[in-house]
Coordinates of C-alpha atoms in Angstrom, one line a residue:
M79 CA 18.9 6.5 -10.0
G80 CA 18.1 8.3 -6.8
I81 CA 14.8 7.0 -6.3
F82 CA 16.5 3.5 -5.7
K83 CA 18.9 4.7 -3.5
D84 CA 16.5 6.4 -1.3
F85 CA 14.1 3.2 -1.3
E86 CA 17.1 1.0 -0.1
K87 CA 18.1 3.9 2.7
K88 CA 14.4 3.8 3.6
L89 CA 14.6 0.0 4.0
E90 CA 17.8 -0.1 6.0
S91 CA 16.4 2.5 8.6
L92 CA 13.2 0.6 8.8
F93 CA 15.1 -2.9 9.7
E94 CA 18.3 -1.5 10.6
G95 CA 20.0 -3.7 8.0
V96 CA 18.8 -6.9 9.3
F97 CA 16.2 -7.3 6.7
L98 CA 18.4 -6.6 3.8
R99 CA 21.2 -8.9 4.7
A100 CA 18.5 -11.7 4.7
F101 CA 18.6 -11.2 1.0
K102 CA 22.1 -11.8 0.1
S103 CA 20.9 -14.7 -1.9
G104 CA 17.5 -14.9 -3.8
V105 CA 15.6 -11.9 -4.7
H106 CA 16.2 -8.7 -3.6
P107 CA 14.0 -5.8 -2.9
V108 CA 16.0 -3.2 -4.8
E109 CA 15.9 -5.6 -7.8
L110 CA 12.2 -5.9 -7.4
G111 CA 11.9 -2.1 -7.3
K112 CA 13.9 -1.8 -10.7
K113 CA 11.7 -4.4 -12.4
L114 CA 8.4 -2.9 -11.4
V115 CA 9.7 0.5 -12.7
R116 CA 10.7 -1.4 -16.1
E117 CA 7.1 -3.1 -16.1
L118 CA 5.5 0.3 -15.5
E119 CA 7.5 1.9 -18.4
G120 CA 6.7 -1.0 -20.5
H121 CA 2.9 -0.9 -20.1
K122 CA 2.2 3.0 -20.2
T123 CA -1.0 4.1 -21.9
I124 CA -1.7 7.5 -23.5
G125 CA -5.0 9.2 -22.5
V126 CA -6.6 12.8 -23.4
S127 CA -4.1 15.2 -24.7
S128 CA -1.3 13.0 -25.0
R129 CA -1.0 12.5 -21.0
V130 CA 0.7 9.2 -19.9
Y131 CA -0.9 6.8 -17.5
A132 CA 0.9 4.4 -15.5
P133 CA -0.5 1.1 -14.5
N134 CA -1.8 1.1 -10.8
R135 CA -1.9 -2.8 -9.9
Y136 CA 1.1 -5.1 -9.8
D137 CA 1.2 -8.7 -8.8
V138 CA 4.8 -10.0 -8.0
G139 CA 5.2 -13.7 -8.3
L140 CA 8.0 -15.4 -5.9
S141 CA 9.7 -18.8 -5.0
Q142 CA 8.5 -20.4 -2.0
R143 CA 11.9 -19.6 -0.5
D144 CA 11.9 -16.2 -1.5
Y145 CA 8.1 -15.6 -0.5
S146 CA 9.2 -17.0 3.0
R147 CA 11.7 -14.5 3.3
F148 CA 9.5 -11.7 2.6
E149 CA 6.5 -13.1 4.5
S150 CA 7.1 -11.2 8.0
Y151 CA 7.5 -8.1 6.2
Q152 CA 5.1 -8.0 3.4
A153 CA 2.8 -5.3 4.5
V154 CA 6.1 -2.9 4.9
M155 CA 7.4 -4.1 1.7
A156 CA 4.3 -3.6 -0.4
T157 CA 4.0 0.0 0.9
E158 CA 7.5 0.9 0.3
L159 CA 7.6 -0.7 -3.4
E160 CA 4.2 1.2 -3.9
N161 CA 5.9 4.5 -2.6
L162 CA 8.8 4.0 -5.1
L163 CA 6.2 3.8 -8.0
V164 CA 4.5 6.8 -6.8
S165 CA 7.9 8.6 -6.8
Y166 CA 8.8 7.5 -10.2
V167 CA 5.4 8.6 -11.7
R168 CA 5.8 11.7 -10.0
D169 CA 9.3 12.5 -11.2
K170 CA 8.1 11.4 -14.7
G171 CA 5.0 13.5 -14.7
Y172 CA 3.0 10.6 -15.5
A173 CA -0.8 10.3 -14.2
V174 CA -2.2 7.2 -12.5
L175 CA -5.8 6.3 -11.8
D176 CA -5.2 5.8 -7.9
R177 CA -2.2 4.6 -5.8
P178 CA -0.3 1.8 -7.2
R179 CA -1.0 -1.3 -5.3
V180 CA 1.7 -4.3 -5.0
K181 CA 0.6 -7.6 -4.2
L182 CA 3.2 -10.5 -3.3
V183 CA 2.0 -13.8 -4.4
E184 CA 3.7 -17.3 -3.8
D185 CA 4.2 -19.5 -7.2
D186 CA 5.3 -23.0 -6.5
G187 CA 6.6 -23.4 -9.9
M188 CA 9.5 -20.8 -9.5
S189 CA 12.9 -21.5 -8.3
E190 CA 14.7 -19.4 -5.7
G191 CA 15.9 -15.9 -7.2
E192 CA 13.4 -16.0 -10.0
F193 CA 10.2 -13.8 -9.9
W194 CA 7.7 -12.6 -12.5
I195 CA 5.8 -9.1 -12.4
R196 CA 2.4 -8.7 -13.9
C197 CA 1.0 -5.1 -14.2
R198 CA -2.5 -3.7 -15.1
T199 CA -4.5 -0.6 -15.1
E200 CA -7.6 -1.0 -13.0
G201 CA -10.3 1.8 -14.0
E202 CA -10.7 3.4 -17.2
V203 CA -8.1 5.5 -18.9
P204 CA -10.3 8.5 -20.3
A205 CA -10.5 9.4 -23.9
G206 CA -11.7 12.9 -22.8
G207 CA -12.7 14.7 -19.3
E208 CA -11.8 13.3 -15.9
P209 CA -10.7 9.5 -15.5
R210 CA -13.1 7.1 -14.0
K211 CA -11.0 5.7 -10.9
A212 CA -10.3 2.2 -10.1
R213 CA -13.2 0.4 -8.2
R214 CA -13.2 0.5 -4.5
G215 CA -15.3 -0.8 -1.9
A216 CA -19.1 -1.0 -2.4
D217 CA -20.0 2.1 0.0
R218 CA -17.4 4.3 -1.6
E219 CA -19.0 4.0 -5.1
R220 CA -21.8 6.1 -4.6
A221 CA -21.4 9.8 -5.1
G222 CA -20.6 11.8 -2.0
G223 CA -20.3 8.7 0.2
P224 CA -18.4 9.2 3.5
A225 CA -14.7 9.1 4.1
G226 CA -13.7 5.8 5.1
L227 CA -10.8 3.2 5.6
E228 CA -10.5 0.6 2.8
L229 CA -8.8 -2.7 3.4
M230 CA -5.9 -3.3 1.1
D231 CA -4.5 -6.6 0.0
S232 CA -7.9 -8.2 0.2
G233 CA -9.1 -9.1 -3.1
D234 CA -10.6 -7.6 -6.1
V235 CA -13.3 -5.9 -4.1
A236 CA -12.2 -4.6 -0.6
P237 CA -14.1 -4.0 2.2
F238 CA -14.7 -0.3 3.0
F239 CA -15.4 1.0 6.4
A240 CA -17.3 4.2 6.5
L241 CA -16.2 6.8 9.0
E242 CA -19.6 8.2 9.9
G243 CA -19.1 8.9 13.5
E244 CA -17.2 11.5 15.3
V245 CA -15.0 8.5 16.6
T246 CA -13.9 5.2 15.2
Q247 CA -11.9 2.8 17.3
I248 CA -9.7 0.1 15.7
G249 CA -8.5 -3.1 17.1
R250 CA -8.3 -6.8 17.4
I251 CA -11.6 -7.5 19.5
T252 CA -15.1 -7.2 18.8
D253 CA -15.6 -4.1 21.1
N254 CA -14.1 -2.1 18.6
D255 CA -15.9 -0.3 15.6
I256 CA -13.6 -1.8 13.1
V257 CA -12.3 -5.5 13.9
L258 CA -9.1 -6.6 12.3
P259 CA -8.4 -10.3 13.1
D260 CA -4.5 -9.8 12.9
P261 CA -2.6 -11.4 15.7
N262 CA -0.3 -8.4 15.4
V263 CA -3.0 -5.8 16.1
S264 CA -3.4 -4.9 19.7
R265 CA -7.0 -5.3 21.4
A266 CA -7.6 -1.7 21.1
H267 CA -4.9 -0.5 18.7
A268 CA -5.9 3.0 17.0
R269 CA -8.7 5.7 16.8
V270 CA -9.7 8.0 14.1
T271 CA -11.4 11.1 15.3
R272 CA -13.3 13.7 12.9
R273 CA -12.4 17.2 13.8
G274 CA -14.4 19.6 11.6
G275 CA -13.4 18.5 8.0
S276 CA -10.2 16.8 9.3
Y277 CA -9.4 13.0 10.5
I278 CA -7.0 12.5 13.0
I279 CA -5.5 8.9 13.7
V280 CA -4.4 8.4 17.2
D281 CA -2.2 5.3 18.5
L282 CA -3.8 3.6 21.7
D283 CA -0.4 2.6 22.9
S284 CA -0.4 -0.3 20.9
T285 CA 2.2 -2.9 21.2
N286 CA 3.4 -2.6 17.4
G287 CA 2.5 1.0 16.7
T288 CA 0.7 2.7 14.2
W289 CA 2.1 3.8 10.9
V290 CA 1.2 6.1 8.4
N291 CA 3.1 5.6 5.0
E292 CA 5.4 3.6 7.1
E293 CA 6.2 6.5 9.6
R294 CA 5.5 5.5 13.1
V295 CA 2.9 7.9 14.8
S296 CA 1.1 8.7 18.0
E297 CA -1.0 11.3 16.2
S298 CA -1.5 12.1 12.5
E299 CA -3.9 14.2 10.5
L300 CA -4.9 11.8 7.5
D301 CA -4.7 12.9 3.9
D302 CA -6.4 11.3 0.9
N303 CA -4.7 7.9 0.0
D304 CA -2.8 7.8 3.0
V305 CA -1.8 4.1 3.8
I306 CA -2.1 3.2 7.6
R307 CA -0.4 0.0 8.6
L308 CA -1.7 -1.9 12.1
G309 CA 0.3 -5.0 12.4
G310 CA 0.4 -6.6 9.1
T311 CA -2.8 -5.2 8.0
R312 CA -3.0 -2.2 5.9
L313 CA -5.8 0.3 5.1
I314 CA -6.1 3.2 2.9
F315 CA -7.8 6.4 3.9
R316 CA -10.3 7.9 1.2
R317 CA -11.6 11.1 1.8
S318 CA -15.3 12.0 1.3
Q319 CA -16.4 13.2 -2.1
D320 CA -18.6 15.7 -0.7

């Protein structure tokens, strides 16, 4: 299937082959991708007018050894696995309540090369009318709330940072509007600027770069559900419901 070849090529381009060579033994990322798609197919649900809804939350359990191989690349791997699911859902014409999320977890009871995947739908598949989307940060839940950045991979209820000012600066130290305590985030890493109805993210000459959907950017206009990675921290952009 073409999406898996594209997935592997993307990983090779990101890591220049070094990452994939580390997986000659144990769990391989493409193997995970194929299993995620099989789990998606096995847990579809039917909504209004026979519309097919795919799960939007996936936990992947790995042995200690396999988890340690992924550990330095978890944020990148999660985004690319999610992108694979997004592509598959689009190709099949399925619906999904919001962007699929993949979380890697360590399972001490697993042996090298073994893994498990558990998926679920977070939110309510509609019997009629518009779907109720998955729960987001508390500020985001009120109708007409501001655009903002939701911290990913942080638990059941993700912190939400409203983008209420014209400029929001993100970095590791407390002088920033959004503080990310990640050693791979620069002291002043990036800035989000509101220009009319648009939001622009600008890299501030950070050490490890600013990535939008795993493309390194110096400046980029944000679309709803874009995934921003700063160091090992991921945030998802949520556009205002106004």
